[in-house]
């Protein structure tokens, strides 16, 4: 039980000196009979909290940045009305800063034998699973002098998914894919490697596409049209080692890599290709395989939700071996990792040949836009030093990218906002060239 603020205020004003008892105390201080009787009656009329029935229902997943509603149903089985204040506790990252108090606390009155619902609106600030902590109920008497208080465990979990902000680029990339595939009025002639159909020759067509046998059977010259091959295999490899923990803007590099991977997966599944996911640092963190086109994107989003950067150096040999086991047939392997010189030269380059001799390899890296701003800085000594450091960092990334290209790797190096569309364009270029 607890003394309420109202009773404490009356005691402080001297209107009704109050009796207070706590376990371990040797006596009762400042006993006042009228207040003691009032408090006892108030306590007796407050509905008990131990026997309350509490259940939950509501959202079980939400994209980062959106809101999730979780409803708590409270049943009052006693013969007394419940006048209560309720705190529905969740981890701090379940709310925007400064909004936890308003969102998690509720007031309600439940008549005897009835039930009521309260809804807690979550707005998480981090990916991953958010688990409900406990529900604290404070039941007041009609005078508001004393209150009963108790806590209940009412389990519930909400999975916070990656926001997939790059989905805004998907319509334009799909339009380009349709052009490549010959499904629009503008046919991209000569691209692709899989025979599609015959049509009449028009000036400007590549003469190598003329089908002479078909031409001999009709009066007009016939040419073959081509489309990109379908049913190719793509393995997305997320590096979750220490370099993915570096923050670029307001988020770690891993989040930008995830966003780019989701756009590529959505585009590739629409193109008829099969997409798998592998997340690795020193151990396998996530694996998604064998999903259908309609199920691949939800599966990837769900697997990425709980991934966090690990502060360990990525084991390039282990990553390569796992990737080769996951993709036994020829595939496009997309490595979402760093372009920093040391991890590439000491880790990836010694084992890169194992990947490139069996697969087409594309490496995508998140560049820091602040480096470009530093390179433009002038005006004082500190700014000049910053510009020199930025230029040196940029030159090192260019040298590393050149080394990778000499091994046959396609390299995409772009800022977080540009990485997803740049990676999608690289995929479409490889598909149009028949390199998948």
PDB file of C-alpha atoms in Angstrom, residues 24-292:
ATOM      1  CA  UNK A  24      11.149  -2.542  10.481  1.00  0.00           C
ATOM      2  CA  UNK A  25      10.033   0.585  12.323  1.00  0.00           C
ATOM      3  CA  UNK A  26       9.606   0.279  16.080  1.00  0.00           C
ATOM      4  CA  UNK A  27       6.462   2.298  16.388  1.00  0.00           C
ATOM      5  CA  UNK A  28       3.852   4.579  14.886  1.00  0.00           C
ATOM      6  CA  UNK A  29       4.561   8.276  14.617  1.00  0.00           C
ATOM      7  CA  UNK A  30       2.144  11.191  14.822  1.00  0.00           C
ATOM      8  CA  UNK A  31      -1.032   9.117  15.175  1.00  0.00           C
ATOM      9  CA  UNK A  32      -4.240  10.994  14.360  1.00  0.00           C
ATOM     10  CA  UNK A  33      -7.430   8.993  14.833  1.00  0.00           C
ATOM     11  CA  UNK A  34      -9.666  10.755  12.256  1.00  0.00           C
ATOM     12  CA  UNK A  35      -7.065  10.504   9.500  1.00  0.00           C
ATOM     13  CA  UNK A  36      -6.198   6.928  10.418  1.00  0.00           C
ATOM     14  CA  UNK A  37      -9.867   5.968  10.135  1.00  0.00           C
ATOM     15  CA  UNK A  38     -10.215   7.803   6.814  1.00  0.00           C
ATOM     16  CA  UNK A  39      -7.092   6.164   5.409  1.00  0.00           C
ATOM     17  CA  UNK A  40      -8.194   2.744   6.597  1.00  0.00           C
ATOM     18  CA  UNK A  41     -11.593   3.167   4.953  1.00  0.00           C
ATOM     19  CA  UNK A  42     -10.016   4.472   1.765  1.00  0.00           C
ATOM     20  CA  UNK A  43      -7.610   1.542   1.681  1.00  0.00           C
ATOM     21  CA  UNK A  44     -10.438  -0.925   2.294  1.00  0.00           C
ATOM     22  CA  UNK A  45     -12.522   0.538  -0.548  1.00  0.00           C
ATOM     23  CA  UNK A  46      -9.652   0.510  -3.070  1.00  0.00           C
ATOM     24  CA  UNK A  47      -9.994  -2.404  -5.471  1.00  0.00           C
ATOM     25  CA  UNK A  48      -7.312  -5.092  -5.070  1.00  0.00           C
ATOM     26  CA  UNK A  49      -4.690  -5.317  -7.821  1.00  0.00           C
ATOM     27  CA  UNK A  50      -3.340  -8.839  -7.389  1.00  0.00           C
ATOM     28  CA  UNK A  51      -6.327 -10.585  -8.951  1.00  0.00           C
ATOM     29  CA  UNK A  52      -6.683  -8.318 -11.974  1.00  0.00           C
ATOM     30  CA  UNK A  53      -6.795 -10.074 -15.321  1.00  0.00           C
ATOM     31  CA  UNK A  54      -4.468  -8.572 -17.935  1.00  0.00           C
ATOM     32  CA  UNK A  55      -4.071  -9.647 -21.547  1.00  0.00           C
ATOM     33  CA  UNK A  56      -2.563  -8.060 -24.652  1.00  0.00           C
ATOM     34  CA  UNK A  57      -3.159  -7.901 -28.367  1.00  0.00           C
ATOM     35  CA  UNK A  58      -1.957  -5.632 -31.159  1.00  0.00           C
ATOM     36  CA  UNK A  59       0.939  -5.142 -33.549  1.00  0.00           C
ATOM     37  CA  UNK A  60       3.796  -7.631 -33.530  1.00  0.00           C
ATOM     38  CA  UNK A  61       6.021  -5.851 -36.051  1.00  0.00           C
ATOM     39  CA  UNK A  62       6.623  -2.304 -37.227  1.00  0.00           C
ATOM     40  CA  UNK A  63       9.032  -0.573 -39.570  1.00  0.00           C
ATOM     41  CA  UNK A  64      11.574   1.680 -37.923  1.00  0.00           C
ATOM     42  CA  UNK A  65      10.119   5.193 -37.824  1.00  0.00           C
ATOM     43  CA  UNK A  66       6.475   4.041 -37.809  1.00  0.00           C
ATOM     44  CA  UNK A  67       4.184   3.504 -34.823  1.00  0.00           C
ATOM     45  CA  UNK A  68       2.888   0.268 -33.306  1.00  0.00           C
ATOM     46  CA  UNK A  69      -0.219   0.012 -31.116  1.00  0.00           C
ATOM     47  CA  UNK A  70      -0.336  -2.583 -28.331  1.00  0.00           C
ATOM     48  CA  UNK A  71      -3.624  -2.836 -26.450  1.00  0.00           C
ATOM     49  CA  UNK A  72      -3.854  -3.947 -22.828  1.00  0.00           C
ATOM     50  CA  UNK A  73      -7.157  -5.401 -21.580  1.00  0.00           C
ATOM     51  CA  UNK A  74      -7.708  -5.097 -17.816  1.00  0.00           C
ATOM     52  CA  UNK A  75     -10.443  -7.133 -16.138  1.00  0.00           C
ATOM     53  CA  UNK A  76     -11.634  -6.168 -12.633  1.00  0.00           C
ATOM     54  CA  UNK A  77     -13.021  -9.337 -10.952  1.00  0.00           C
ATOM     55  CA  UNK A  78     -13.572  -7.715  -7.554  1.00  0.00           C
ATOM     56  CA  UNK A  79     -16.801  -6.251  -6.150  1.00  0.00           C
ATOM     57  CA  UNK A  80     -15.288  -2.790  -5.900  1.00  0.00           C
ATOM     58  CA  UNK A  81     -14.698  -0.312  -8.733  1.00  0.00           C
ATOM     59  CA  UNK A  82     -11.093   0.067  -9.815  1.00  0.00           C
ATOM     60  CA  UNK A  83      -9.837   3.663  -9.904  1.00  0.00           C
ATOM     61  CA  UNK A  84      -6.358   3.207 -11.296  1.00  0.00           C
ATOM     62  CA  UNK A  85      -3.276   4.715 -12.801  1.00  0.00           C
ATOM     63  CA  UNK A  86      -1.415   2.246 -15.034  1.00  0.00           C
ATOM     64  CA  UNK A  87       2.151   2.307 -16.308  1.00  0.00           C
ATOM     65  CA  UNK A  88       2.847  -0.005 -19.234  1.00  0.00           C
ATOM     66  CA  UNK A  89       6.663  -0.240 -19.183  1.00  0.00           C
ATOM     67  CA  UNK A  90       8.757  -0.942 -22.309  1.00  0.00           C
ATOM     68  CA  UNK A  91      12.493  -0.506 -23.032  1.00  0.00           C
ATOM     69  CA  UNK A  92      13.609   3.126 -23.504  1.00  0.00           C
ATOM     70  CA  UNK A  93      14.267   2.628 -27.239  1.00  0.00           C
ATOM     71  CA  UNK A  94      10.547   1.925 -27.710  1.00  0.00           C
ATOM     72  CA  UNK A  95       9.766   5.653 -27.678  1.00  0.00           C
ATOM     73  CA  UNK A  96      10.941   8.900 -29.150  1.00  0.00           C
ATOM     74  CA  UNK A  97      12.978  10.836 -26.548  1.00  0.00           C
ATOM     75  CA  UNK A  98      10.746  12.676 -24.083  1.00  0.00           C
ATOM     76  CA  UNK A  99       7.504  10.896 -25.011  1.00  0.00           C
ATOM     77  CA  UNK A 100       7.696   7.820 -22.759  1.00  0.00           C
ATOM     78  CA  UNK A 101       5.722   9.346 -19.854  1.00  0.00           C
ATOM     79  CA  UNK A 102       2.772  10.421 -21.947  1.00  0.00           C
ATOM     80  CA  UNK A 103       2.636   7.234 -24.026  1.00  0.00           C
ATOM     81  CA  UNK A 104       3.009   4.634 -21.263  1.00  0.00           C
ATOM     82  CA  UNK A 105       0.800   6.027 -18.472  1.00  0.00           C
ATOM     83  CA  UNK A 106      -2.975   5.705 -18.422  1.00  0.00           C
ATOM     84  CA  UNK A 107      -5.841   6.581 -16.073  1.00  0.00           C
ATOM     85  CA  UNK A 108      -9.072   4.604 -16.039  1.00  0.00           C
ATOM     86  CA  UNK A 109     -12.054   3.536 -13.934  1.00  0.00           C
ATOM     87  CA  UNK A 110     -13.344  -0.027 -14.240  1.00  0.00           C
ATOM     88  CA  UNK A 111     -16.667  -0.900 -12.566  1.00  0.00           C
ATOM     89  CA  UNK A 112     -16.856  -4.127 -10.590  1.00  0.00           C
ATOM     90  CA  UNK A 113     -16.855  -7.219 -12.798  1.00  0.00           C
ATOM     91  CA  UNK A 114     -16.125  -5.300 -16.017  1.00  0.00           C
ATOM     92  CA  UNK A 115     -13.124  -4.773 -18.282  1.00  0.00           C
ATOM     93  CA  UNK A 116     -11.533  -1.863 -20.093  1.00  0.00           C
ATOM     94  CA  UNK A 117      -8.819  -1.428 -22.719  1.00  0.00           C
ATOM     95  CA  UNK A 118      -5.927   0.991 -22.927  1.00  0.00           C
ATOM     96  CA  UNK A 119      -3.609   1.330 -25.919  1.00  0.00           C
ATOM     97  CA  UNK A 120       0.097   2.040 -25.693  1.00  0.00           C
ATOM     98  CA  UNK A 121       1.547   3.575 -28.846  1.00  0.00           C
ATOM     99  CA  UNK A 122       5.182   2.674 -29.470  1.00  0.00           C
ATOM    100  CA  UNK A 123       7.510   4.555 -31.806  1.00  0.00           C
ATOM    101  CA  UNK A 124      10.824   2.651 -31.672  1.00  0.00           C
ATOM    102  CA  UNK A 125      14.133   4.336 -32.368  1.00  0.00           C
ATOM    103  CA  UNK A 126      16.180   1.169 -33.031  1.00  0.00           C
ATOM    104  CA  UNK A 127      15.789  -2.072 -34.958  1.00  0.00           C
ATOM    105  CA  UNK A 128      15.330  -5.386 -33.177  1.00  0.00           C
ATOM    106  CA  UNK A 129      12.883  -6.998 -30.765  1.00  0.00           C
ATOM    107  CA  UNK A 130      11.217  -4.902 -28.080  1.00  0.00           C
ATOM    108  CA  UNK A 131       9.753  -6.865 -25.167  1.00  0.00           C
ATOM    109  CA  UNK A 132       7.169  -5.528 -22.745  1.00  0.00           C
ATOM    110  CA  UNK A 133       8.621  -5.200 -19.238  1.00  0.00           C
ATOM    111  CA  UNK A 134       5.874  -5.042 -16.621  1.00  0.00           C
ATOM    112  CA  UNK A 135       2.534  -3.411 -15.965  1.00  0.00           C
ATOM    113  CA  UNK A 136       2.289  -1.434 -12.734  1.00  0.00           C
ATOM    114  CA  UNK A 137      -1.222  -0.777 -11.414  1.00  0.00           C
ATOM    115  CA  UNK A 138      -1.955   1.720  -8.636  1.00  0.00           C
ATOM    116  CA  UNK A 139      -5.524   1.382  -7.303  1.00  0.00           C
ATOM    117  CA  UNK A 140      -6.960   4.363  -5.390  1.00  0.00           C
ATOM    118  CA  UNK A 141      -9.746   4.567  -2.847  1.00  0.00           C
ATOM    119  CA  UNK A 142     -12.648   6.995  -3.325  1.00  0.00           C
ATOM    120  CA  UNK A 143     -10.956   9.660  -1.135  1.00  0.00           C
ATOM    121  CA  UNK A 144      -7.613   9.338  -2.889  1.00  0.00           C
ATOM    122  CA  UNK A 145      -5.726   9.095   0.431  1.00  0.00           C
ATOM    123  CA  UNK A 146      -4.303   5.590   0.105  1.00  0.00           C
ATOM    124  CA  UNK A 147      -3.535   3.337  -2.859  1.00  0.00           C
ATOM    125  CA  UNK A 148      -2.772  -0.302  -3.452  1.00  0.00           C
ATOM    126  CA  UNK A 149       0.019  -1.023  -5.919  1.00  0.00           C
ATOM    127  CA  UNK A 150       1.119  -4.149  -7.705  1.00  0.00           C
ATOM    128  CA  UNK A 151       2.943  -5.282 -10.840  1.00  0.00           C
ATOM    129  CA  UNK A 152       2.016  -7.874 -13.451  1.00  0.00           C
ATOM    130  CA  UNK A 153       4.033  -9.574 -16.177  1.00  0.00           C
ATOM    131  CA  UNK A 154       2.088  -9.483 -19.436  1.00  0.00           C
ATOM    132  CA  UNK A 155       4.481 -10.748 -22.139  1.00  0.00           C
ATOM    133  CA  UNK A 156       4.464  -9.209 -25.611  1.00  0.00           C
ATOM    134  CA  UNK A 157       7.100  -8.540 -28.251  1.00  0.00           C
ATOM    135  CA  UNK A 158       7.249  -6.135 -31.179  1.00  0.00           C
ATOM    136  CA  UNK A 159       9.867  -6.673 -33.892  1.00  0.00           C
ATOM    137  CA  UNK A 160      11.225  -3.428 -35.322  1.00  0.00           C
ATOM    138  CA  UNK A 161      12.061  -3.952 -38.998  1.00  0.00           C
ATOM    139  CA  UNK A 162      14.456  -2.009 -41.247  1.00  0.00           C
ATOM    140  CA  UNK A 163      12.708   1.054 -42.703  1.00  0.00           C
ATOM    141  CA  UNK A 164      13.528   0.266 -46.396  1.00  0.00           C
ATOM    142  CA  UNK A 165      13.667   3.939 -47.327  1.00  0.00           C
ATOM    143  CA  UNK A 166      15.129   3.124 -50.757  1.00  0.00           C
ATOM    144  CA  UNK A 167      11.854   1.584 -51.929  1.00  0.00           C
ATOM    145  CA  UNK A 168      11.074   4.995 -53.465  1.00  0.00           C
ATOM    146  CA  UNK A 169      13.626   4.111 -56.181  1.00  0.00           C
ATOM    147  CA  UNK A 170      11.958   0.797 -57.048  1.00  0.00           C
ATOM    148  CA  UNK A 171       9.440   2.098 -59.665  1.00  0.00           C
ATOM    149  CA  UNK A 172      12.173   3.749 -61.776  1.00  0.00           C
ATOM    150  CA  UNK A 173      14.395   0.654 -61.601  1.00  0.00           C
ATOM    151  CA  UNK A 174      11.484  -1.603 -62.562  1.00  0.00           C
ATOM    152  CA  UNK A 175      10.740   0.659 -65.528  1.00  0.00           C
ATOM    153  CA  UNK A 176      14.321   0.240 -66.710  1.00  0.00           C
ATOM    154  CA  UNK A 177      14.031  -3.504 -66.197  1.00  0.00           C
ATOM    155  CA  UNK A 178      10.889  -3.600 -68.339  1.00  0.00           C
ATOM    156  CA  UNK A 179      12.697  -1.711 -71.081  1.00  0.00           C
ATOM    157  CA  UNK A 180      15.512  -4.257 -70.964  1.00  0.00           C
ATOM    158  CA  UNK A 181      13.015  -7.105 -70.996  1.00  0.00           C
ATOM    159  CA  UNK A 182      11.199  -5.813 -74.076  1.00  0.00           C
ATOM    160  CA  UNK A 183       7.884  -5.424 -72.285  1.00  0.00           C
ATOM    161  CA  UNK A 184       7.416  -1.766 -73.231  1.00  0.00           C
ATOM    162  CA  UNK A 185       7.086  -0.061 -76.579  1.00  0.00           C
ATOM    163  CA  UNK A 186      10.763   0.969 -76.415  1.00  0.00           C
ATOM    164  CA  UNK A 187      12.779  -2.191 -76.999  1.00  0.00           C
ATOM    165  CA  UNK A 188      16.440  -2.062 -76.025  1.00  0.00           C
ATOM    166  CA  UNK A 189      17.838  -3.893 -79.016  1.00  0.00           C
ATOM    167  CA  UNK A 190      20.819  -6.173 -78.773  1.00  0.00           C
ATOM    168  CA  UNK A 191      20.864  -6.380 -74.945  1.00  0.00           C
ATOM    169  CA  UNK A 192      20.478  -9.599 -73.034  1.00  0.00           C
ATOM    170  CA  UNK A 193      21.502 -13.131 -73.809  1.00  0.00           C
ATOM    171  CA  UNK A 194      18.235 -15.106 -73.875  1.00  0.00           C
ATOM    172  CA  UNK A 195      16.216 -15.361 -77.118  1.00  0.00           C
ATOM    173  CA  UNK A 196      12.798 -13.748 -76.801  1.00  0.00           C
ATOM    174  CA  UNK A 197      11.019 -13.435 -80.169  1.00  0.00           C
ATOM    175  CA  UNK A 198      11.245 -12.438 -83.854  1.00  0.00           C
ATOM    176  CA  UNK A 199      10.154  -9.176 -85.376  1.00  0.00           C
ATOM    177  CA  UNK A 200      10.531  -7.262 -88.616  1.00  0.00           C
ATOM    178  CA  UNK A 201      13.831  -5.522 -89.300  1.00  0.00           C
ATOM    179  CA  UNK A 202      13.919  -1.724 -88.945  1.00  0.00           C
ATOM    180  CA  UNK A 203      16.817   0.564 -89.930  1.00  0.00           C
ATOM    181  CA  UNK A 204      19.376   0.743 -87.141  1.00  0.00           C
ATOM    182  CA  UNK A 205      19.043  -2.881 -86.026  1.00  0.00           C
ATOM    183  CA  UNK A 206      22.225  -4.844 -85.518  1.00  0.00           C
ATOM    184  CA  UNK A 207      22.652  -6.956 -88.645  1.00  0.00           C
ATOM    185  CA  UNK A 208      24.087  -9.737 -86.489  1.00  0.00           C
ATOM    186  CA  UNK A 209      20.584 -10.209 -85.059  1.00  0.00           C
ATOM    187  CA  UNK A 210      19.047 -11.074 -88.456  1.00  0.00           C
ATOM    188  CA  UNK A 211      17.550 -14.571 -88.509  1.00  0.00           C
ATOM    189  CA  UNK A 212      18.246 -15.696 -92.081  1.00  0.00           C
ATOM    190  CA  UNK A 213      16.205 -18.892 -91.849  1.00  0.00           C
ATOM    191  CA  UNK A 214      13.130 -16.994 -90.702  1.00  0.00           C
ATOM    192  CA  UNK A 215      13.768 -14.368 -93.382  1.00  0.00           C
ATOM    193  CA  UNK A 216      13.853 -17.072 -96.057  1.00  0.00           C
ATOM    194  CA  UNK A 217      10.414 -18.271 -94.998  1.00  0.00           C
ATOM    195  CA  UNK A 218       8.794 -14.849 -95.364  1.00  0.00           C
ATOM    196  CA  UNK A 219       8.994 -11.775 -97.528  1.00  0.00           C
ATOM    197  CA  UNK A 220      10.359  -9.439 -94.822  1.00  0.00           C
ATOM    198  CA  UNK A 221      13.718  -9.482 -93.052  1.00  0.00           C
ATOM    199  CA  UNK A 222      13.315 -10.920 -89.522  1.00  0.00           C
ATOM    200  CA  UNK A 223      15.550 -10.137 -86.554  1.00  0.00           C
ATOM    201  CA  UNK A 224      15.839 -11.825 -83.168  1.00  0.00           C
ATOM    202  CA  UNK A 225      15.082  -9.912 -80.008  1.00  0.00           C
ATOM    203  CA  UNK A 226      16.750 -10.770 -76.730  1.00  0.00           C
ATOM    204  CA  UNK A 227      15.975 -10.385 -73.093  1.00  0.00           C
ATOM    205  CA  UNK A 228      18.115 -10.719 -69.974  1.00  0.00           C
ATOM    206  CA  UNK A 229      18.391 -14.242 -68.663  1.00  0.00           C
ATOM    207  CA  UNK A 230      16.034 -15.224 -65.879  1.00  0.00           C
ATOM    208  CA  UNK A 231      16.347 -17.548 -62.920  1.00  0.00           C
ATOM    209  CA  UNK A 232      19.855 -16.339 -62.091  1.00  0.00           C
ATOM    210  CA  UNK A 233      21.087 -16.747 -58.519  1.00  0.00           C
ATOM    211  CA  UNK A 234      22.087 -13.798 -56.331  1.00  0.00           C
ATOM    212  CA  UNK A 235      23.712 -14.095 -52.917  1.00  0.00           C
ATOM    213  CA  UNK A 236      23.682 -10.963 -50.757  1.00  0.00           C
ATOM    214  CA  UNK A 237      26.536 -11.072 -48.234  1.00  0.00           C
ATOM    215  CA  UNK A 238      26.303  -8.612 -45.344  1.00  0.00           C
ATOM    216  CA  UNK A 239      29.553  -7.979 -43.475  1.00  0.00           C
ATOM    217  CA  UNK A 240      28.501  -7.461 -39.837  1.00  0.00           C
ATOM    218  CA  UNK A 241      32.037  -6.989 -38.485  1.00  0.00           C
ATOM    219  CA  UNK A 242      33.497  -3.929 -36.791  1.00  0.00           C
ATOM    220  CA  UNK A 243      33.671  -1.786 -39.941  1.00  0.00           C
ATOM    221  CA  UNK A 244      29.880  -2.010 -40.274  1.00  0.00           C
ATOM    222  CA  UNK A 245      29.516  -0.325 -36.867  1.00  0.00           C
ATOM    223  CA  UNK A 246      31.012   2.960 -38.059  1.00  0.00           C
ATOM    224  CA  UNK A 247      28.358   5.647 -38.066  1.00  0.00           C
ATOM    225  CA  UNK A 248      27.674   7.613 -41.212  1.00  0.00           C
ATOM    226  CA  UNK A 249      25.278  10.396 -40.364  1.00  0.00           C
ATOM    227  CA  UNK A 250      22.755   9.138 -37.805  1.00  0.00           C
ATOM    228  CA  UNK A 251      23.028   5.399 -38.491  1.00  0.00           C
ATOM    229  CA  UNK A 252      25.675   2.676 -38.698  1.00  0.00           C
ATOM    230  CA  UNK A 253      27.026   1.616 -42.088  1.00  0.00           C
ATOM    231  CA  UNK A 254      25.233  -1.702 -41.641  1.00  0.00           C
ATOM    232  CA  UNK A 255      21.845   0.014 -41.905  1.00  0.00           C
ATOM    233  CA  UNK A 256      22.740   1.638 -45.242  1.00  0.00           C
ATOM    234  CA  UNK A 257      23.982  -1.730 -46.525  1.00  0.00           C
ATOM    235  CA  UNK A 258      20.716  -3.373 -45.483  1.00  0.00           C
ATOM    236  CA  UNK A 259      18.694  -0.729 -47.294  1.00  0.00           C
ATOM    237  CA  UNK A 260      20.688  -1.248 -50.495  1.00  0.00           C
ATOM    238  CA  UNK A 261      20.341  -5.032 -50.184  1.00  0.00           C
ATOM    239  CA  UNK A 262      16.556  -4.757 -49.834  1.00  0.00           C
ATOM    240  CA  UNK A 263      16.204  -2.640 -52.976  1.00  0.00           C
ATOM    241  CA  UNK A 264      18.361  -5.058 -54.947  1.00  0.00           C
ATOM    242  CA  UNK A 265      16.391  -8.037 -53.610  1.00  0.00           C
ATOM    243  CA  UNK A 266      13.066  -6.449 -54.567  1.00  0.00           C
ATOM    244  CA  UNK A 267      14.333  -5.651 -58.057  1.00  0.00           C
ATOM    245  CA  UNK A 268      15.977  -9.029 -58.654  1.00  0.00           C
ATOM    246  CA  UNK A 269      12.939 -10.990 -57.495  1.00  0.00           C
ATOM    247  CA  UNK A 270      10.790  -9.015 -59.947  1.00  0.00           C
ATOM    248  CA  UNK A 271      13.317  -9.854 -62.673  1.00  0.00           C
ATOM    249  CA  UNK A 272      12.801 -13.568 -62.021  1.00  0.00           C
ATOM    250  CA  UNK A 273      16.098 -14.153 -60.221  1.00  0.00           C
ATOM    251  CA  UNK A 274      16.556 -16.080 -56.974  1.00  0.00           C
ATOM    252  CA  UNK A 275      17.866 -14.099 -54.011  1.00  0.00           C
ATOM    253  CA  UNK A 276      19.539 -15.476 -50.865  1.00  0.00           C
ATOM    254  CA  UNK A 277      21.043 -13.636 -47.894  1.00  0.00           C
ATOM    255  CA  UNK A 278      24.092 -14.346 -45.760  1.00  0.00           C
ATOM    256  CA  UNK A 279      25.217 -12.223 -42.775  1.00  0.00           C
ATOM    257  CA  UNK A 280      28.645 -13.012 -41.381  1.00  0.00           C
ATOM    258  CA  UNK A 281      31.540 -11.643 -39.299  1.00  0.00           C
ATOM    259  CA  UNK A 282      33.309 -14.456 -37.431  1.00  0.00           C
ATOM    260  CA  UNK A 283      30.152 -16.517 -37.201  1.00  0.00           C
ATOM    261  CA  UNK A 284      27.039 -16.920 -39.289  1.00  0.00           C
ATOM    262  CA  UNK A 285      24.525 -14.318 -38.086  1.00  0.00           C
ATOM    263  CA  UNK A 286      21.665 -14.842 -40.541  1.00  0.00           C
ATOM    264  CA  UNK A 287      20.877 -17.065 -43.510  1.00  0.00           C
ATOM    265  CA  UNK A 288      17.878 -16.859 -45.852  1.00  0.00           C
ATOM    266  CA  UNK A 289      17.674 -19.404 -48.655  1.00  0.00           C
ATOM    267  CA  UNK A 290      15.180 -20.882 -51.069  1.00  0.00           C
ATOM    268  CA  UNK A 291      12.410 -18.312 -50.720  1.00  0.00           C
ATOM    269  CA  UNK A 292       9.887 -17.729 -53.474  1.00  0.00           C
TER     270      UNK A 292
END
